Amino acid sequence: MATTRTGSNLSQIAATLGVSAATVSNALSGKGRVSAELAEKIRATAAELGYTPSLTGRALRTGRTGVLGLVLPDIANPLFPQIAQAIDYAASNAGYGVLIADSRGDVATQTDAINRLIERGVDGIVIVPRRGTRIADIGCPVAVIDSPSTPGNTVSADHWQGGQAIIEHLASFQHRKFLLIGNNPASNVQNDRIGGMRSRLPEGGHADVFWIENHEQRHGKGSLLGLREKVKQGFTAFAAVSDLHALRALTELQRAGVGVPEHVSVTGFDDLVWSSVVTPGLTTVRMDMAAIADIAIAALVRVIEADTTSGSDIPRTVAGTVAAADRSSVPMQLVVRQTSGPPTGIILS
Amino acid sequence: MATTRTGSNLSQIAATLGVSAATVSNALSGKGRVSAELAEKIRATAAELGYTPSLTGRALRTGRTGVLGLVLPDIANPLFPQIAQAIDYAASNAGYGVLIADSRGDVATQTDAINRLIERGVDGIVIVPRRGTRIADIGCPVAVIDSPSTPGNTVSADHWQGGQAIIEHLASFQHRKFLLIGNNPASNVQNDRIGGMRSRLPEGGHADVFWIENHEQRHGKGSLLGLREKVKQGFTAFAAVSDLHALRALTELQRAGVGVPEHVSVTGFDDLVWSSVVTPGLTTVRMDMAAIADIAIAALVRVIEADTTSGSDIPRTVAGTVAAADRSSVPMQLVVRQTSGPPTGIILS
DNA sequence: CTGAAAGCGCTTACAG
DNA sequence: CTGAAAGCGCTTACAG
């Protein structure tokens, strides 16, 4: 019962045709050192026998597994589906599989996750790092997806420009008093978004930043954000750095009897699933995850496959860390859903 | 430069100590055929040399890769993070890696995804099937996560019981007129949830099912659900089969000036991220994904590792399809967030 | 208790 | 154009 799952291997094809395994290998890989007729015959037999190459055999010989690792800061993050889907898609198009690893918990877990992937022999790793993490040299090609403010080579959405797009949109509806809602002042991504927003304030415009984390430290987790008070103070635009915070703001305002969008506007970031489902729909800005994933994977593949050309009998080895991608940033796109005219504000007692 | 990434392999350890690779292998795997002192010395040298076994070498020899596949109907699904995280966790605890595959698109893509995983030599696959899909024999151990109504061996949450828990909760607040909100009448999961809800209607209670998909076919995608009208008709409990639909209902009701929870109640399913963030918090019911993942992985591992005991020099082969898990269903847990007293209903003009 | 040998399936220089 | 040989790193009967 030495059969493989699909029931055939190179030697069997070779035996069937009375040729050598080397020739079968050459024919199938299309390296062209085999006569056209023989190659054709070999391909036919392979198809007939339902031959699927053993990636394990190949991996052992070539030193490459054809698998990429994907390390995520927290799989439970609602943005994760978009990222994972895009990476999965880009990777399979490039002929690679994707092994996931969740660095749930602290930074140490992230290191563990990376090490597990390396032990499994991945050819490269895509990392969405935990906040405040620098990815050290890990002896394997790495592409980092983060904010452009992260030091080192990264691919990312242009969060700054996304922030600008949102504020330009809101300003065009005559908003002048903006509450910029973030969660964590230590996040590069959030700071980029807020920086971009601030850089596009209209003449006479004013913006305050509201950090939920700080607020909750004072008032308890899950407490109301006190947005009703903000409305009283004259804020009419609530621009969150994430759809999750926007949703929180939207429902809190609605609950307080503030009309969205006729009294105030609420905007988000990332175009998560629910943005299009809530009433009113959430105006937001989305990353081009497909483009980001393509850049990350392409950079990785370039580094990985560059090693191939070293003409050596011995499997090539990845020499030290190779950071990929060279700092690309991909524009974000505005998604308009709250289409009302200028907000009137509202007098709350 | 025949070095592996970590710079050492079995033979190097063997050479360093002047013993055979076989002995090193035996010592390290703790099969106990080596004297205690030698084993200790070998372990020390291995640690010193930073030895990490090549999983590829082992895989080629043993026929097992130590990798499991995870096939998801649509990674973009908001429930996905919970599932992926739980599977990843259970799998790594069992010593397995997880290769993802998105069967985005149609059923054909699902088949492709499965085949890609098999080509990569996964030892088993966890599948969350696309709606209406039967997983055929695929020559590799499979665990299916779906609803208990799915034919064949599956692991799943007890969606029926979850539905009961929700209605019991609502009924205890004196609700009598329920609108059960689903999306797709062809979904086993949704039908189980709704069936459970119906089975627990209080005396004199009444329930209508509202299918969003049907509604949107008539009124266009993203159209209002007309819940204001339902409130006029006396419905006070809006029980959705997913938090996503609950969120849609909640915001639409709020926007229509209906107070939640003092006039009507809204409940969801799955405890997705935003349930705890909206105002008012969403009462919902959650699956024990950790338990489900544990069962799925344990079943897979049992089948995979059972093959080991066949004492043969030749790597063992998975014989035909082995469906795992034997129809387990795991209770769901109520998460109460809207804690108000009996709803008053509301008169809308 | 320990070692020599075979072999998992593949690919790549090298020789013919 | 084709083949014989070596070897990637490991594990497992088998012999000593």
XYZ file of C-alpha atoms (C1' of nucleotides) in Angstrom:
730
model
C 0.000 0.000 0.000
C 2.677 2.399 -1.019
C 0.182 4.368 -2.990
C -0.117 8.079 -2.585
C -3.495 9.628 -2.235
C -3.859 10.038 -5.971
C -2.319 6.694 -6.633
C 0.652 7.521 -8.796
C 4.097 9.006 -8.727
C 6.898 9.840 -11.077
C 8.460 6.397 -11.052
C 5.198 4.752 -11.942
C 4.800 6.955 -14.953
C 8.401 6.276 -15.842
C 7.919 2.535 -15.467
C 4.737 2.568 -17.529
C 6.552 4.200 -20.404
C 9.890 2.565 -19.913
C 11.718 5.849 -19.468
C 13.574 7.346 -16.536
C 12.040 9.326 -13.724
C 14.354 12.182 -14.608
C 12.882 12.403 -18.057
C 9.355 12.362 -16.705
C 10.264 15.130 -14.313
C 11.802 17.183 -17.086
C 8.870 16.642 -19.416
C 6.308 17.577 -16.809
C 8.141 20.650 -15.642
C 8.394 21.798 -19.227
C 12.067 22.588 -18.992
C 12.278 21.511 -22.601
C 15.072 18.979 -22.476
C 12.726 16.339 -23.790
C 11.573 15.707 -27.354
C 8.122 17.035 -28.112
C 6.632 13.620 -28.829
C 7.963 11.974 -25.703
C 6.880 14.916 -23.600
C 3.390 14.668 -25.025
C 3.246 10.946 -24.326
C 4.424 11.519 -20.787
C 1.844 14.193 -20.143
C -0.873 11.913 -21.471
C 0.171 9.052 -19.245
C 0.430 11.348 -16.257
C -3.086 12.607 -16.857
C -4.369 9.087 -17.348
C -2.830 7.915 -14.098
C -4.206 10.946 -12.313
C -0.742 11.999 -11.342
C -0.364 14.852 -8.869
C 3.170 15.751 -7.919
C 4.074 15.313 -4.290
C 4.734 18.793 -2.996
C 6.469 17.236 -0.040
C 8.964 15.415 -2.221
C 9.565 18.532 -4.203
C 9.910 20.602 -1.059
C 12.512 18.319 0.403
C 14.502 18.435 -2.779
C 14.211 22.122 -3.601
C 14.161 23.495 -0.104
C 10.992 25.399 -0.839
C 7.564 24.426 0.406
C 5.395 26.718 -1.666
C 3.702 27.868 1.490
C 3.498 31.367 2.901
C 2.646 32.260 6.468
C 0.106 34.867 7.468
C 0.498 36.293 10.949
C -2.374 38.359 12.256
C -2.429 40.409 15.414
C -5.813 39.110 16.360
C -7.891 36.958 14.105
C -10.972 38.139 15.940
C -10.404 41.599 14.479
C -13.294 42.465 12.178
C -10.930 43.648 9.481
C -9.356 40.257 9.316
C -11.733 38.691 6.816
C -10.804 41.263 4.187
C -7.110 40.793 4.783
C -7.154 37.027 4.896
C -9.307 36.765 1.821
C -7.103 39.086 -0.186
C -3.896 37.365 0.891
C -5.359 33.930 0.237
C -6.402 35.012 -3.216
C -3.124 36.670 -4.166
C -1.127 33.771 -2.788
C -3.046 31.070 -4.593
C -2.763 33.009 -7.813
C 0.966 32.971 -7.308
C 0.862 29.238 -6.623
C 1.354 29.431 -2.892
C -0.639 28.081 0.017
C -1.308 30.131 3.128
C -0.678 28.916 6.644
C -2.320 31.077 9.281
C -1.062 31.994 12.690
C -2.795 34.127 15.237
C -0.626 36.208 17.503
C -3.512 36.610 19.880
C -2.305 37.836 23.191
C 0.959 39.567 23.673
C 4.053 40.182 21.640
C 5.612 36.946 22.844
C 2.791 35.027 21.213
C 3.521 36.830 17.992
C 7.098 35.619 18.135
C 5.880 32.104 18.830
C 3.532 32.281 15.903
C 6.325 33.367 13.608
C 8.580 30.615 14.877
C 5.960 27.951 14.376
C 5.589 29.063 10.794
C 9.317 28.994 10.226
C 9.552 25.524 11.699
C 6.942 24.459 9.220
C 9.236 25.676 6.502
C 7.242 28.525 5.026
C 9.022 30.321 2.209
C 7.977 33.746 3.423
C 5.686 35.488 5.863
C 3.127 38.249 5.637
C 2.797 39.975 8.981
C 0.231 42.398 10.227
C 2.141 43.310 13.355
C 0.756 43.915 16.770
C 0.734 47.520 17.763
C 4.120 48.770 18.746
C 5.936 45.728 17.428
C 9.055 45.889 15.332
C 9.560 42.774 13.298
C 13.086 41.617 13.892
C 15.293 39.721 11.483
C 13.811 36.288 11.327
C 15.855 34.650 8.626
C 13.064 34.448 6.145
C 11.483 36.870 3.668
C 8.874 39.052 5.319
C 6.307 41.521 4.068
C 4.785 43.785 6.667
C 1.327 45.262 6.291
C 0.891 48.228 8.577
C 0.792 51.966 8.345
C 3.246 54.000 6.307
C 4.423 55.465 9.597
C 5.827 52.142 10.641
C 9.586 52.103 10.286
C 11.027 49.606 7.850
C 9.644 48.202 4.662
C 5.906 47.957 4.627
C 2.910 47.796 2.376
C -0.137 49.628 3.522
C -3.141 51.635 2.663
C -2.563 55.363 2.525
C -4.388 56.025 5.756
C -3.393 59.676 5.732
C -4.979 60.259 2.349
C -8.040 58.315 3.487
C -8.435 60.739 6.367
C -8.158 63.625 3.962
C -10.839 62.178 1.704
C -13.257 61.887 4.607
C -12.757 65.420 5.833
C -12.977 66.847 2.323
C -16.249 65.073 1.910
C -17.618 66.314 5.212
C -16.352 69.841 4.589
C -18.163 69.888 1.279
C -21.358 69.516 3.289
C -20.467 72.624 5.258
C -19.345 70.862 8.398
C -16.973 72.983 10.455
C -16.822 71.355 13.851
C -15.402 67.839 13.775
C -15.044 65.235 16.460
C -12.377 62.768 15.391
C -13.001 59.502 17.192
C -10.184 57.055 17.745
C -9.589 54.213 20.080
C -5.918 54.033 20.799
C -3.487 56.935 20.699
C -0.586 54.502 20.289
C -1.776 53.166 16.958
C 0.176 54.284 13.912
C -2.754 53.530 11.678
C -5.148 55.615 13.738
C -2.706 58.471 14.039
C -2.148 58.493 10.301
C -5.855 58.643 9.684
C -6.325 61.438 12.171
C -3.302 63.300 10.848
C -4.765 63.188 7.364
C -8.094 64.412 8.650
C -6.517 67.330 10.456
C -4.516 68.290 7.410
C -7.678 68.983 5.464
C -9.736 71.016 7.874
C -11.643 73.713 5.996
C -11.132 77.381 6.714
C -12.508 78.211 10.102
C -12.818 74.512 10.819
C -12.102 73.011 14.210
C -11.383 69.455 15.258
C -11.081 67.693 18.592
C -9.771 64.180 18.997
C -11.725 61.847 21.221
C -9.854 58.734 22.369
C -12.233 56.021 23.478
C -9.569 54.187 25.427
C -8.890 57.214 27.611
C -12.596 57.811 28.018
C -13.175 54.242 29.135
C -10.356 54.403 31.620
C -12.253 57.160 33.339
C -15.832 56.039 32.833
C -15.641 52.284 32.541
C -15.682 49.941 29.609
C -18.743 50.134 27.421
C -19.873 53.419 28.943
C -21.619 55.991 26.777
C -19.222 58.305 25.003
C -21.188 61.395 25.934
C -21.744 62.379 22.324
C -25.017 64.089 23.171
C -22.938 66.596 25.093
C -20.705 67.034 22.063
C -23.698 67.801 19.906
C -24.723 70.454 22.387
C -21.258 71.910 22.045
C -21.860 72.299 18.352
C -20.065 69.334 16.830
C -21.884 68.217 13.692
C -19.395 65.815 12.152
C -18.335 62.636 13.917
C -15.476 61.091 11.995
C -14.311 57.791 13.415
C -11.105 56.023 12.463
C -12.945 52.725 12.241
C -16.422 51.610 11.292
C -16.663 49.946 14.657
C -16.344 53.253 16.455
C -18.582 54.898 13.897
C -21.229 52.317 14.633
C -20.904 52.979 18.295
C -21.271 56.697 17.693
C -24.177 56.253 15.303
C -26.262 54.157 17.652
C -25.466 56.318 20.636
C -26.518 59.453 18.742
C -29.665 57.814 17.421
C -30.524 56.648 20.878
C -30.058 60.203 22.155
C -32.570 61.426 19.624
C -30.057 63.024 17.315
C -30.949 62.595 13.653
C -28.279 61.122 11.412
C -27.679 62.421 8.812
C -30.020 65.399 8.953
C -28.663 66.817 12.193
C -25.170 65.451 12.302
C -23.040 63.207 10.128
C -21.155 60.083 11.122
C -18.377 58.549 9.070
C -16.252 55.481 9.496
C -13.227 53.753 8.052
C -12.628 50.382 6.355
C -16.024 49.605 4.864
C -16.698 46.650 7.098
C -19.714 44.457 6.417
C -22.217 46.312 8.459
C -21.531 49.737 6.950
C -23.934 49.072 4.146
C -26.513 47.446 6.369
C -27.167 50.022 9.047
C -29.671 52.822 8.702
C -28.512 55.290 7.646
C -25.704 53.671 5.662
C -22.261 54.593 6.866
C -20.091 56.801 4.702
C -16.637 55.349 4.943
C -13.374 54.858 3.136
C -11.994 51.533 2.085
C -8.588 50.053 1.555
C -7.799 48.295 -1.653
C -6.886 45.098 0.108
C -6.503 43.265 -3.177
C -3.826 45.702 -4.281
C -2.103 45.604 -0.919
C -2.104 41.825 -0.914
C -0.791 41.722 -4.472
C 2.111 43.973 -3.593
C 2.936 42.033 -0.460
C 2.800 38.669 -2.178
C 4.638 39.858 -5.276
C 7.445 41.255 -3.147
C 7.709 38.028 -1.233
C 7.651 35.893 -4.348
C 10.316 38.030 -5.952
C 12.672 37.479 -3.054
C 11.860 33.804 -2.746
C 12.262 32.988 -6.375
C 15.364 35.112 -6.843
C 17.236 32.508 -4.839
C 16.407 29.914 -7.443
C 18.758 31.251 -10.045
C 21.773 30.408 -7.967
C 22.797 27.396 -9.998
C 23.636 24.931 -7.326
C 22.873 21.299 -6.846
C 22.269 21.966 -3.235
C 18.981 23.533 -2.223
C 19.360 27.229 -1.802
C 18.909 28.772 1.550
C 17.334 32.016 2.432
C 20.179 34.164 3.550
C 19.150 36.200 6.532
C 16.117 38.366 6.678
C 14.853 39.912 3.544
C 12.300 42.569 4.077
C 10.055 42.901 1.105
C 7.898 45.484 -0.524
C 9.910 48.639 -0.142
C 7.366 50.885 1.439
C 4.408 51.041 -0.887
C 1.204 52.736 0.055
C -2.064 52.215 -1.731
C -4.759 54.904 -2.016
C -8.019 54.501 -0.135
C -11.372 55.037 -1.716
C -14.299 57.013 -0.379
C -17.591 55.139 -0.122
C -20.463 57.583 0.233
C -23.638 56.316 1.849
C -25.070 59.196 3.850
C -26.098 61.402 0.973
C -28.068 64.118 2.705
C -27.544 67.855 2.350
C -25.877 70.097 4.899
C -26.632 69.054 8.468
C -28.669 71.477 10.484
C -27.285 70.662 13.875
C -29.850 70.342 16.604
C -30.755 72.087 19.825
C -30.740 69.647 22.694
C -31.991 70.643 26.073
C 25.628 26.081 1.871
C 23.642 22.992 2.575
C 22.532 24.502 5.807
C 18.919 24.573 6.788
C 17.476 27.736 8.133
C 18.390 26.873 11.676
C 21.723 25.533 10.656
C 21.617 21.951 11.821
C 20.131 18.596 11.070
C 20.118 15.103 12.436
C 23.331 14.005 10.749
C 25.221 16.970 12.108
C 24.190 16.114 15.619
C 25.092 12.525 14.944
C 28.482 13.490 13.538
C 29.200 15.804 16.448
C 28.631 12.990 18.905
C 29.959 10.166 16.795
C 26.682 8.280 16.871
C 24.226 7.345 14.149
C 21.410 9.478 12.842
C 19.018 6.722 13.784
C 20.018 6.966 17.393
C 19.657 10.707 17.378
C 16.222 10.334 15.887
C 15.211 7.796 18.480
C 16.580 9.841 21.337
C 14.837 12.997 20.224
C 11.514 11.337 19.586
C 11.695 9.792 23.025
C 10.799 6.347 21.821
C 13.032 5.096 24.564
C 15.330 2.813 22.679
C 18.309 4.834 23.764
C 20.144 4.847 27.100
C 19.211 7.696 29.362
C 22.692 9.201 29.400
C 23.132 9.135 25.636
C 19.668 10.554 25.135
C 20.466 13.374 27.495
C 23.713 14.130 25.701
C 21.927 14.120 22.373
C 19.237 16.476 23.575
C 21.871 18.827 24.923
C 23.773 18.873 21.654
C 20.579 19.368 19.696
C 19.667 22.359 21.839
C 23.154 23.742 21.563
C 23.123 23.474 17.804
C 19.690 25.051 17.674
C 18.299 21.988 15.981
C 14.774 22.135 14.633
C 13.547 19.007 12.892
C 12.695 19.392 9.241
C 8.982 18.837 9.022
C 9.389 18.335 5.315
C 11.807 15.465 5.759
C 9.572 13.927 8.336
C 6.530 14.410 6.148
C 8.122 12.682 3.203
C 9.087 9.768 5.330
C 5.929 9.392 7.385
C 3.416 10.428 4.775
C 1.947 12.964 7.144
C 2.486 16.694 6.908
C 1.072 17.791 10.239
C -1.072 20.303 8.428
C -4.839 20.586 8.421
C -6.897 22.460 5.860
C -9.645 24.900 6.731
C -12.199 25.524 4.011
C -14.549 28.430 4.536
C -17.563 29.335 2.462
C -16.600 32.954 2.366
C -13.776 34.401 4.362
C -15.493 37.767 4.206
C -18.220 36.385 6.437
C -18.180 38.230 9.752
C -18.398 35.001 11.699
C -15.184 33.841 10.175
C -12.807 35.392 12.671
C -14.318 33.384 15.509
C -14.147 30.162 13.561
C -10.656 30.647 12.219
C -9.321 31.676 15.576
C -10.824 28.698 17.342
C -9.631 26.235 14.723
C -6.177 27.745 14.665
C -5.979 27.482 18.414
C -7.244 23.914 18.656
C -5.037 22.807 15.790
C -1.852 24.287 17.148
C -2.553 22.764 20.516
C -2.759 19.431 18.777
C 0.501 20.153 16.977
C -0.977 20.901 13.594
C -0.699 23.867 11.278
C -3.683 25.307 9.461
C -3.776 26.003 5.755
C -6.692 28.186 4.725
C -8.738 28.015 1.580
C -11.590 30.261 0.663
C -14.361 28.747 -1.395
C -15.554 32.190 -2.358
C -17.815 32.022 -5.305
C -19.689 28.938 -6.265
C -19.597 25.311 -5.336
C -17.006 24.590 -8.001
C -14.595 26.891 -6.215
C -15.193 24.953 -3.048
C -14.159 21.785 -4.800
C -11.073 23.515 -6.163
C -10.195 24.749 -2.717
C -10.463 21.249 -1.309
C -8.356 19.845 -4.109
C -5.655 22.429 -3.649
C -5.438 21.463 -0.007
C -5.225 17.794 -0.820
C -2.484 18.426 -3.346
C -0.592 20.183 -0.613
C -0.820 17.001 1.390
C -2.969 18.080 4.313
C -3.700 15.285 6.760
C -7.318 16.305 7.172
C -9.762 19.077 6.418
C -12.240 21.110 8.416
C -15.000 22.331 6.158
C -17.677 24.895 6.757
C -19.633 24.033 3.649
C -21.365 26.410 1.322
C -25.092 26.381 1.660
C -26.662 23.402 0.027
C -23.383 21.595 -0.449
C -22.859 17.952 0.374
C -19.242 17.127 0.953
C -18.429 14.142 -1.190
C -15.846 11.476 -0.460
C -12.545 13.174 -0.932
C -10.099 10.540 0.171
C -9.008 12.360 3.279
C -10.399 12.776 6.782
C -12.968 15.517 6.967
C -14.803 17.265 9.762
C -17.820 19.309 8.766
C -19.003 22.277 10.789
C -22.576 23.129 9.909
C -25.988 22.766 11.417
C -27.229 19.569 13.020
C -29.769 19.412 10.200
C -27.037 18.779 7.693
C -26.937 15.138 6.680
C -23.790 13.228 7.509
C -21.357 13.626 10.343
C -21.039 17.148 11.568
C -20.034 19.238 14.520
C -22.091 22.275 15.198
C -23.634 24.594 17.655
C -27.078 23.620 18.815
C -28.792 26.324 16.851
C -32.225 25.019 17.743
C -31.554 25.320 21.440
C -30.069 28.779 20.866
C -33.328 29.855 19.287
C -35.212 28.490 22.264
C -33.015 30.402 24.682
C -33.700 33.663 22.884
C -37.454 33.249 22.823
C -37.568 32.140 26.426
C -35.683 35.247 27.344
C -37.980 37.500 25.346
C -41.085 35.760 26.617
C -39.945 36.332 30.176
C -40.228 40.038 29.390
C -43.860 39.558 28.411
C -43.322 39.721 24.659
C -46.072 37.945 22.746
C -45.725 39.092 19.171
C -42.420 38.110 17.588
C -40.936 38.942 14.246
C -38.299 36.335 13.429
C -35.866 37.875 10.983
C -33.825 35.666 8.683
C -31.999 36.175 5.481
C -32.146 32.982 3.527
C -34.881 30.356 3.741
C -32.511 27.762 2.269
C -30.065 27.912 5.152
C -30.080 24.948 7.514
C -28.558 27.030 10.250
C -31.183 29.745 9.970
C -34.008 27.253 9.821
C -32.729 25.490 12.905
C -32.580 28.748 14.791
C -36.053 29.726 13.700
C -37.403 26.270 14.423
C -36.058 26.478 17.939
C -37.592 29.912 18.389
C -40.982 28.722 17.244
C -40.862 25.737 19.533
C -40.762 27.986 22.570
C -43.459 30.526 21.849
C -45.284 31.405 25.048
C -48.998 30.779 25.478
C -50.932 33.111 23.253
C -47.718 34.041 21.489
C -47.512 34.648 17.773
C -44.544 34.661 15.410
C -44.070 35.686 11.808
C -40.941 34.943 9.837
C -39.506 37.760 7.791
C -37.009 36.703 5.098
C -34.810 39.593 4.053
C -33.826 37.943 0.801
C -37.441 37.707 -0.338
C -38.085 41.255 0.777
C -35.118 42.550 -1.178
C -36.172 40.734 -4.296
C -39.338 42.797 -4.234
C -38.034 46.082 -2.918
C -34.417 46.194 -3.979
C -31.200 45.523 -2.174
C -30.569 47.646 0.873
C -34.136 48.861 1.047
C -35.751 49.503 4.394
C -37.334 46.434 5.897
C -40.519 48.265 6.813
C -40.166 47.484 10.492
C -42.004 50.663 11.440
C -45.053 49.087 9.887
C -44.452 45.942 11.898
C -44.356 47.942 15.095
C -47.713 49.460 14.158
C -48.996 45.945 13.731
C -48.073 45.235 17.305
C -44.790 43.348 17.028
C -42.629 44.122 20.029
C -39.899 41.516 19.712
C -37.550 41.447 16.747
C -35.494 38.290 16.925
C -32.929 38.016 14.166
C -30.991 34.867 13.311
C -27.801 36.869 13.034
C -26.362 39.926 14.707
C -25.961 41.460 11.294
C -29.697 41.410 10.710
C -30.291 42.487 14.278
C -28.081 45.470 13.704
C -29.989 46.320 10.586
C -33.252 46.080 12.496
C -31.947 48.045 15.450
C -30.760 51.007 13.415
C -33.833 51.036 11.240
C -36.077 51.058 14.302
C -34.046 53.729 16.021
C -34.128 55.821 12.898
C -37.914 55.444 12.801
C -38.128 56.822 16.292
C -38.881 53.537 17.980
C -37.153 53.210 21.329
C -35.085 50.116 21.899
C -35.399 48.528 24.401
C -38.183 50.464 26.084
C -40.688 50.125 23.246
C -39.495 47.031 21.458
C -36.672 44.533 21.881
C -34.131 43.430 19.316
C -32.039 40.299 19.630
C -29.339 38.762 17.506
C -27.285 35.624 17.167
C -23.561 34.858 17.309
C -22.254 37.637 19.528
C -20.241 39.318 16.814
C -17.887 42.131 17.723
C -20.289 44.972 17.428
C -22.992 43.467 19.660
C -21.327 44.853 22.733
C -20.542 48.186 21.159
C -23.877 49.435 19.892
C -26.336 51.382 22.014
C -28.294 49.657 23.337
C -26.136 46.556 23.547
C -27.498 43.633 21.622
C -28.832 40.649 23.486
C -27.628 37.637 21.582
C -26.600 34.036 21.881
C -23.153 32.722 21.201
C -21.669 29.510 19.986
C -18.927 27.886 21.950
C -16.555 27.939 19.008
C -13.695 26.707 21.154
C -15.637 23.569 22.008
C -16.755 23.077 18.425
C -13.219 23.475 17.164
C -11.903 21.084 19.794
C -14.363 18.421 18.766
C -13.655 18.879 15.083
C -9.901 18.793 15.524
C -9.979 15.921 17.997
C -12.068 13.841 15.617
C -9.712 14.571 12.772
C -6.641 13.823 14.820
C -8.117 10.556 16.022
C -8.645 9.365 12.478
C -5.295 10.622 11.268
C -3.282 9.136 14.052
C -5.145 5.852 14.070
C -3.451 5.036 10.803
C -0.108 5.201 12.521
C -0.538 2.034 14.466
C -0.567 -0.074 11.355
C 2.930 -1.364 11.766
C 4.292 -0.996 8.299
C 7.574 0.254 6.989
C 5.741 1.970 4.237
C 3.992 5.224 5.003
C 0.390 4.600 5.737
C -2.216 5.949 3.403
C -5.576 7.324 4.202
C -8.002 4.791 2.924
C -10.952 6.510 1.392
C -12.921 9.239 3.043
C -13.272 9.241 6.739
C -15.907 11.546 8.024
C -15.164 12.645 11.516
C -16.968 13.852 14.583
C -20.097 11.780 14.578
C -22.721 14.434 14.838
C -21.978 16.408 17.933
C -23.821 19.545 18.800
C -22.668 22.072 21.331
C -25.027 24.220 23.406
C -25.243 27.939 22.746
C -25.099 30.515 25.482
C -27.364 33.496 25.990
C -25.648 36.873 26.279
C -28.017 39.404 27.773
C -27.344 43.062 27.047
C -30.706 44.766 26.752
C -31.756 44.520 30.349
C -34.864 46.671 30.422
C -38.250 45.684 31.806
C -41.304 44.760 29.740
C -41.544 46.728 26.510
C -44.460 49.094 26.258
C -44.920 49.012 22.537
C -45.496 52.364 20.936
C -48.234 54.067 18.987
C -46.930 55.276 15.658
C -49.045 57.455 13.451
C 21.219 -0.355 23.604
C 23.017 1.088 18.997
C 23.981 1.183 13.890
C 23.679 0.349 8.811
C 20.464 0.473 5.333
C 16.545 1.509 2.836
C 13.354 4.568 1.126
C 9.484 8.424 1.142
C 9.142 11.495 -4.174
C 11.303 14.645 -6.219
C 15.010 17.543 -9.092
C 19.363 18.657 -10.769
C 23.975 18.567 -12.434
C 26.496 15.447 -15.111
C 27.647 11.976 -18.442
C 26.490 9.754 -22.551
C 17.630 14.096 -26.375
C 17.799 10.730 -22.450
C 19.420 8.168 -18.231
C 21.946 6.876 -13.912
C 23.103 8.722 -9.724
C 23.037 11.492 -5.852
C 20.788 13.580 -2.223
C 17.222 16.843 0.316
C 16.167 15.105 6.133
C 13.842 12.069 8.222
C 12.060 7.356 10.426
C 11.550 2.597 10.813
C 12.134 -2.274 10.619
C 15.953 -5.170 11.106
C 20.354 -6.980 12.528
C 23.853 -7.015 15.817
